[in-house]
Amino acid sequence: MEAARAVFAENGYHHATVRTIAQRAGVDPAMVKHWFGGKEGLFTQAVLQVPFDFRDVVADVTADGPERLGENIVRRFVTTWDGAGGDRFVALVRSITTYAEALDALRDTLVNQLFTPIAQVTGSDRPDLRASLCATQVIGLGMSRYVAGIEPLASADVETLVATIAPTLQRYLTDDLGIATD
Amino acid sequence: MEAARAVFAENGYHHATVRTIAQRAGVDPAMVKHWFGGKEGLFTQAVLQVPFDFRDVVADVTADGPERLGENIVRRFVTTWDGAGGDRFVALVRSITTYAEALDALRDTLVNQLFTPIAQVTGSDRPDLRASLCATQVIGLGMSRYVAGIEPLASADVETLVATIAPTLQRYLTDDLGIATD
């Protein structure tokens, strides 16, 4: 993590390479990919300090099959960020509105390591569109609860959020989206 | 608007008053409330430069009755911000993550002038919770489309967004939320 922060600081996100970071840390590049999911995962964890590995989240939320995805995503998201502290989410949002590189890294990670793998589990059509729809709801939940503090949602318990918001994610992932498919 | 910007800059959001702003502009305070919806609306329009009056939005999206709310909200939101330019939305998010007063003003406006009046139109239970649920989806749509640029959603046409996201808002506003009511 220290090596990653140093290399990203010196070279910037786009010019940093896993090879350089691995060399600095004195480890094999393949190990860095295995541990952190490559450059995007390393940046989000080491620099943006996202308090989890996106690949662990995918494994956890998909463990109970397609029909429990909505519930598991909301529960995991809320318990993780409630536990980490809302300030961490605010810092993340501030970094992506301030540094284009932070935005690029987070978008790549959200799409490639989180929502697309989750959407692909269902075998539904349009996993790319479904993944981005899930992103809207999850990001908006985080913004409303941790950044904007919109009540009563900001103080609602996790079961209320699961009951009300999980059906949205479930629909985005497994139901007919009501659009022509190509 | 100029008088409002000057008074907010000099006194800050919390200490600025409609009376002081009206006096600076040489108009009646009642007129300021009528035109801008009071201090919150004035701050969001004059300082945050939100490109619409929230009360106009309420009138427009509720015009076709409760069963068209979801569709009208998504269509109005996307056409307004697509038209204003995504940079405006990014600037808004940056301001609320940087200045606590901007956040207070925007939250008050979103709740008091936008989502709560919309939720109250339906006569459903828990209008406060429904309003905050709507906020999560609309804010997340804006973040994903204009700030994060998550594809394919960021480039999707308005009809695709209406078809996929309107049912979420419609459910939040008019359907059984699946929680015990008190």
Coordinates of C-alpha atoms in Angstrom, one line a residue:
Chain A
M1 CA 0.0 0.0 0.0
E2 CA 2.9 2.4 0.8
A3 CA 4.6 1.5 -2.4
A4 CA 1.4 2.1 -4.3
R5 CA 0.8 5.5 -2.7
A6 CA 4.3 6.6 -3.5
V7 CA 4.2 5.5 -7.2
F8 CA 0.7 7.0 -7.8
A9 CA 1.9 10.2 -6.2
E10 CA 5.1 10.3 -8.4
N11 CA 3.6 9.1 -11.7
G12 CA -0.1 9.8 -11.5
Y13 CA -2.8 7.2 -11.9
H14 CA -2.5 6.8 -15.7
H15 CA 1.2 6.4 -15.8
A16 CA 1.7 4.2 -12.8
T17 CA 2.1 0.5 -13.5
V18 CA 1.6 -2.6 -11.4
R19 CA 5.1 -3.6 -12.4
T20 CA 6.6 -0.4 -10.9
I21 CA 4.6 -0.7 -7.7
A22 CA 5.5 -4.3 -7.3
Q23 CA 9.2 -3.5 -7.9
R24 CA 9.1 -0.7 -5.3
A25 CA 7.5 -3.1 -2.8
G26 CA 9.9 -5.9 -3.6
V27 CA 7.2 -8.4 -4.6
D28 CA 6.0 -10.2 -7.8
P29 CA 3.6 -8.2 -10.0
A30 CA 1.3 -11.2 -10.2
M31 CA 0.9 -11.1 -6.4
V32 CA -0.2 -7.5 -6.6
K33 CA -2.8 -8.4 -9.1
H34 CA -3.9 -11.3 -7.0
W35 CA -4.1 -9.3 -3.8
F36 CA -5.6 -6.0 -5.1
G37 CA -7.2 -6.7 -8.4
G38 CA -4.6 -4.7 -10.4
K39 CA -4.1 -1.0 -10.7
E40 CA -7.7 0.2 -10.2
G41 CA -8.2 -1.9 -7.0
L42 CA -4.9 -0.7 -5.7
F43 CA -5.7 2.9 -6.3
T44 CA -9.1 2.8 -4.7
Q45 CA -7.8 1.0 -1.6
A46 CA -4.4 2.7 -1.2
V47 CA -5.2 6.2 -2.3
L48 CA -9.0 6.6 -2.0
Q49 CA -9.0 4.4 1.1
V50 CA -12.2 2.5 0.1
P51 CA -12.6 0.3 3.2
F52 CA -13.0 -3.0 1.4
D53 CA -11.9 -5.1 -1.6
F54 CA -14.5 -5.0 -4.3
R55 CA -13.9 -8.6 -5.2
D56 CA -14.8 -9.7 -1.6
V57 CA -18.0 -7.8 -1.9
V58 CA -18.9 -9.6 -5.1
A59 CA -18.2 -12.9 -3.5
D60 CA -20.3 -12.1 -0.5
V61 CA -23.4 -10.6 -2.2
T62 CA -23.6 -13.3 -4.8
A63 CA -23.3 -16.1 -2.3
D64 CA -27.0 -16.6 -1.8
G65 CA -28.0 -16.8 -5.5
P66 CA -29.6 -14.3 -7.9
E67 CA -32.8 -13.8 -5.9
R68 CA -31.1 -12.4 -2.8
L69 CA -28.8 -10.0 -4.7
G70 CA -30.8 -6.8 -3.9
E71 CA -31.0 -7.6 -0.2
N72 CA -27.4 -8.5 0.1
I73 CA -26.1 -5.5 -1.8
V74 CA -28.0 -3.0 0.4
R75 CA -27.1 -4.8 3.6
R76 CA -23.5 -5.0 2.7
F77 CA -23.2 -1.4 1.5
V78 CA -24.9 0.1 4.6
T79 CA -23.2 -2.0 7.2
T80 CA -19.7 -1.3 5.6
W81 CA -20.1 2.4 5.3
D82 CA -22.0 2.9 8.6
G83 CA -19.0 1.0 10.2
A84 CA -16.3 3.0 8.3
G85 CA -17.9 6.3 9.2
G86 CA -19.8 8.6 6.9
D87 CA -16.8 11.0 6.7
R88 CA -15.0 8.4 4.7
F89 CA -17.7 8.5 2.1
V90 CA -17.7 12.3 2.0
A91 CA -13.9 12.2 1.5
L92 CA -14.4 9.8 -1.4
V93 CA -16.9 12.0 -3.1
R94 CA -14.8 15.1 -2.6
S95 CA -11.8 13.3 -4.2
I96 CA -13.7 12.2 -7.3
T97 CA -15.1 15.7 -7.8
T98 CA -11.7 17.2 -7.4
Y99 CA -9.3 14.8 -9.1
A100 CA -10.1 13.4 -12.5
E101 CA -7.7 10.5 -11.9
A102 CA -9.6 9.5 -8.7
L103 CA -12.8 9.5 -10.7
D104 CA -11.3 7.3 -13.5
A105 CA -10.0 4.8 -11.0
L106 CA -13.2 4.6 -9.0
R107 CA -15.3 4.3 -12.1
D108 CA -13.1 1.5 -13.5
T109 CA -13.3 -0.3 -10.2
L110 CA -17.1 0.1 -9.8
V111 CA -17.8 -1.1 -13.3
N112 CA -15.1 -3.8 -13.8
Q113 CA -14.8 -5.2 -10.3
L114 CA -18.2 -4.6 -8.7
F115 CA -21.4 -4.1 -10.6
T116 CA -20.6 -5.9 -13.9
P117 CA -19.5 -9.1 -12.2
I118 CA -22.6 -8.9 -10.0
A119 CA -24.9 -8.3 -13.0
Q120 CA -23.2 -11.2 -14.9
V121 CA -24.1 -13.6 -12.1
T122 CA -27.8 -13.4 -13.0
G123 CA -27.4 -14.3 -16.7
S124 CA -29.8 -11.5 -17.6
D125 CA -29.7 -9.5 -20.8
R126 CA -27.8 -6.1 -20.8
P127 CA -25.5 -6.7 -17.9
D128 CA -23.7 -3.4 -18.7
L129 CA -26.9 -1.4 -18.4
R130 CA -28.1 -3.3 -15.3
A131 CA -24.7 -2.7 -13.7
S132 CA -24.9 1.1 -14.3
L133 CA -28.5 1.2 -13.0
C134 CA -27.4 -0.5 -9.8
A135 CA -24.6 2.1 -9.5
T136 CA -27.2 4.9 -9.6
Q137 CA -29.1 3.5 -6.7
V138 CA -26.2 2.6 -4.5
I139 CA -24.3 5.8 -5.1
G140 CA -27.5 7.8 -4.4
L141 CA -28.1 5.9 -1.2
G142 CA -24.5 6.8 -0.1
M143 CA -24.9 10.4 -1.1
S144 CA -28.2 10.8 0.7
R145 CA -27.2 9.0 3.9
Y146 CA -23.6 10.0 4.3
V147 CA -23.1 13.3 2.4
A148 CA -26.5 15.1 2.3
G149 CA -27.9 13.6 5.5
I150 CA -31.4 13.5 4.2
E151 CA -33.8 12.4 6.9
P152 CA -35.5 10.1 7.8
L153 CA -33.3 8.0 5.5
A154 CA -30.0 9.1 7.0
S155 CA -31.0 7.7 10.4
A156 CA -33.0 4.8 9.2
D157 CA -31.9 1.3 10.4
V158 CA -30.5 -1.2 8.0
E159 CA -33.7 -3.3 7.9
T160 CA -35.8 -0.3 6.7
L161 CA -33.3 0.4 4.0
V162 CA -33.2 -3.3 2.9
A163 CA -37.0 -3.5 2.8
T164 CA -37.4 -0.3 0.7
I165 CA -34.3 -0.2 -1.5
A166 CA -33.4 -3.9 -2.1
P167 CA -36.4 -4.4 -4.5
T168 CA -35.0 -1.6 -6.7
L169 CA -31.6 -3.4 -7.1
Q170 CA -33.3 -6.7 -7.5
R171 CA -35.4 -5.3 -10.4
Y172 CA -32.4 -3.7 -12.0
L173 CA -30.5 -7.0 -11.9
T174 CA -33.1 -9.7 -12.7
D175 CA -36.4 -8.2 -14.0
D176 CA -37.5 -7.2 -17.5
L177 CA -36.2 -3.6 -17.9
G178 CA -39.1 -2.6 -20.2
I179 CA -36.8 -1.6 -23.1
A180 CA -36.2 -3.1 -26.5
T181 CA -33.2 -5.4 -26.4
D182 CA -30.8 -5.8 -29.2
Chain B
M1 CA -30.1 37.5 -7.4
E2 CA -27.1 39.9 -7.1
A3 CA -28.4 41.2 -3.8
A4 CA -28.8 37.6 -2.6
R5 CA -25.2 36.7 -3.6
A6 CA -23.9 39.7 -1.8
V7 CA -25.8 39.1 1.4
F8 CA -25.0 35.4 1.5
A9 CA -21.3 36.2 0.9
E10 CA -21.2 38.8 3.7
N11 CA -23.4 37.0 6.3
G12 CA -23.2 33.4 5.4
Y13 CA -26.2 31.2 4.7
H14 CA -27.4 30.8 8.3
H15 CA -27.2 34.5 9.2
A16 CA -28.6 35.9 6.0
T17 CA -32.3 36.9 6.0
V18 CA -34.8 37.4 3.3
R19 CA -35.5 40.8 4.8
T20 CA -31.9 41.9 4.4
I21 CA -31.7 40.6 0.9
A22 CA -35.0 42.3 -0.1
Q23 CA -33.8 45.5 1.5
R24 CA -30.6 45.4 -0.5
A25 CA -32.5 44.8 -3.7
G26 CA -35.1 47.5 -2.9
V27 CA -38.1 45.1 -3.0
D28 CA -40.7 43.8 -0.6
P29 CA -39.6 40.6 1.4
A30 CA -43.0 39.0 0.5
M31 CA -42.0 39.3 -3.2
V32 CA -38.7 37.5 -2.6
K33 CA -40.6 34.7 -0.9
H34 CA -43.1 34.6 -3.7
W35 CA -40.4 34.6 -6.5
F36 CA -37.8 32.3 -4.9
G37 CA -39.5 30.3 -2.2
G38 CA -37.6 32.0 0.6
K39 CA -34.0 31.8 1.7
E40 CA -33.3 28.1 0.7
G41 CA -34.6 28.6 -2.9
L42 CA -32.7 31.9 -3.2
F43 CA -29.5 30.3 -2.1
T44 CA -29.8 27.3 -4.4
Q45 CA -30.6 29.5 -7.4
A46 CA -28.4 32.5 -6.8
V47 CA -25.3 30.8 -5.2
L48 CA -25.5 27.2 -6.2
Q49 CA -26.9 28.2 -9.6
V50 CA -29.4 25.3 -9.8
P51 CA -31.0 25.9 -13.2
F52 CA -34.6 25.8 -12.2
D53 CA -37.1 26.8 -9.5
F54 CA -38.0 23.7 -7.4
R55 CA -41.6 24.8 -7.1
D56 CA -42.0 24.9 -10.9
V57 CA -40.7 21.3 -11.0
V58 CA -43.3 20.2 -8.5
A59 CA -46.0 21.8 -10.5
D60 CA -44.8 20.2 -13.7
V61 CA -44.2 16.6 -12.5
T62 CA -47.5 16.4 -10.5
A63 CA -49.6 17.8 -13.4
D64 CA -50.5 14.3 -14.8
G65 CA -51.6 12.7 -11.5
P66 CA -50.0 10.3 -9.1
E67 CA -49.6 7.4 -11.6
R68 CA -47.3 9.5 -13.9
L69 CA -45.0 10.9 -11.2
G70 CA -42.1 8.4 -11.7
E71 CA -42.0 9.1 -15.5
N72 CA -42.3 12.8 -15.1
I73 CA -39.6 13.1 -12.5
V74 CA -37.0 11.2 -14.5
R75 CA -37.9 13.0 -17.7
R76 CA -37.8 16.4 -16.1
F77 CA -34.5 15.7 -14.2
V78 CA -32.7 14.3 -17.2
T79 CA -33.8 16.9 -19.8
T80 CA -33.1 19.8 -17.4
W81 CA -29.5 18.7 -16.4
D82 CA -28.7 17.4 -19.9
G83 CA -29.7 20.9 -21.1
A84 CA -27.8 22.8 -18.4
G85 CA -24.6 20.8 -19.0
G86 CA -23.2 18.1 -16.8
D87 CA -20.5 20.5 -15.5
R88 CA -23.2 22.4 -13.6
F89 CA -24.1 19.2 -11.7
V90 CA -20.4 18.5 -10.9
A91 CA -20.0 22.0 -9.6
L92 CA -23.1 21.6 -7.4
V93 CA -21.7 18.3 -5.9
R94 CA -18.3 19.9 -5.3
S95 CA -19.9 22.8 -3.5
I96 CA -21.9 20.6 -1.2
T97 CA -18.9 18.4 -0.3
T98 CA -16.8 21.6 0.3
Y99 CA -19.2 24.1 2.0
A100 CA -21.4 22.9 4.8
E101 CA -23.7 25.9 4.2
A102 CA -24.3 24.8 0.6
L103 CA -25.2 21.4 1.8
D104 CA -27.7 22.7 4.4
A105 CA -29.3 25.0 1.8
L106 CA -29.6 22.3 -0.8
R107 CA -30.9 19.7 1.6
D108 CA -33.5 22.0 2.9
T109 CA -34.6 22.9 -0.6
L110 CA -34.7 19.2 -1.8
V111 CA -36.7 18.2 1.2
N112 CA -39.0 21.2 1.7
Q113 CA -39.5 22.4 -1.8
L114 CA -39.1 19.3 -4.0
F115 CA -39.6 15.8 -2.8
T116 CA -41.9 16.2 0.2
P117 CA -44.4 18.3 -1.7
I118 CA -44.3 15.6 -4.5
A119 CA -44.7 12.7 -2.0
Q120 CA -47.6 14.5 -0.4
V121 CA -49.5 14.7 -3.7
T122 CA -50.0 10.9 -3.6
G123 CA -51.7 10.8 -0.2
S124 CA -49.5 7.8 0.7
D125 CA -48.2 6.9 4.1
R126 CA -44.7 8.0 5.2
P127 CA -44.3 10.9 2.8
D128 CA -41.1 11.9 4.6
L129 CA -39.5 8.5 4.0
R130 CA -40.8 8.3 0.5
A131 CA -39.3 11.7 -0.2
S132 CA -35.9 10.7 1.0
L133 CA -36.1 7.4 -1.0
C134 CA -36.8 9.5 -4.2
A135 CA -33.8 11.7 -3.3
T136 CA -31.5 8.6 -3.3
Q137 CA -32.5 7.6 -6.8
V138 CA -32.5 11.0 -8.4
I139 CA -29.2 12.1 -6.8
G140 CA -27.6 8.8 -7.8
L141 CA -28.8 9.2 -11.3
G142 CA -27.2 12.6 -11.5
M143 CA -24.0 11.4 -9.9
S144 CA -23.7 8.4 -12.2
R145 CA -24.6 10.3 -15.4
Y146 CA -22.9 13.7 -14.8
V147 CA -20.2 13.2 -12.3
A148 CA -19.0 9.6 -12.6
G149 CA -19.9 9.1 -16.3
I150 CA -20.8 5.4 -15.8
E151 CA -21.6 3.8 -19.2
P152 CA -23.9 2.9 -20.8
L153 CA -26.1 4.9 -18.5
A154 CA -24.2 8.2 -19.0
S155 CA -24.9 8.1 -22.8
A156 CA -28.3 6.5 -22.6
D157 CA -31.2 8.4 -24.2
V158 CA -34.0 9.9 -22.0
E159 CA -36.5 7.2 -23.0
T160 CA -34.2 4.4 -21.8
L161 CA -33.8 6.2 -18.5
V162 CA -37.5 6.8 -18.1
A163 CA -38.3 3.1 -18.9
T164 CA -35.8 1.7 -16.5
I165 CA -35.7 4.2 -13.6
A166 CA -39.3 5.7 -13.5
P167 CA -40.7 2.5 -12.0
T168 CA -38.3 2.9 -9.0
L169 CA -39.6 6.4 -8.2
Q170 CA -43.2 5.3 -8.8
R171 CA -42.8 2.5 -6.3
Y172 CA -41.1 4.8 -3.7
L173 CA -44.0 7.3 -4.1
T174 CA -47.1 5.1 -4.4
D175 CA -46.5 1.5 -3.6
D176 CA -46.4 -0.5 -0.3
L177 CA -42.9 0.0 1.0
G178 CA -42.9 -3.4 2.8
I179 CA -42.2 -1.9 6.2
A180 CA -44.3 -1.7 9.3
T181 CA -46.1 1.6 9.5
D182 CA -46.7 3.5 12.7

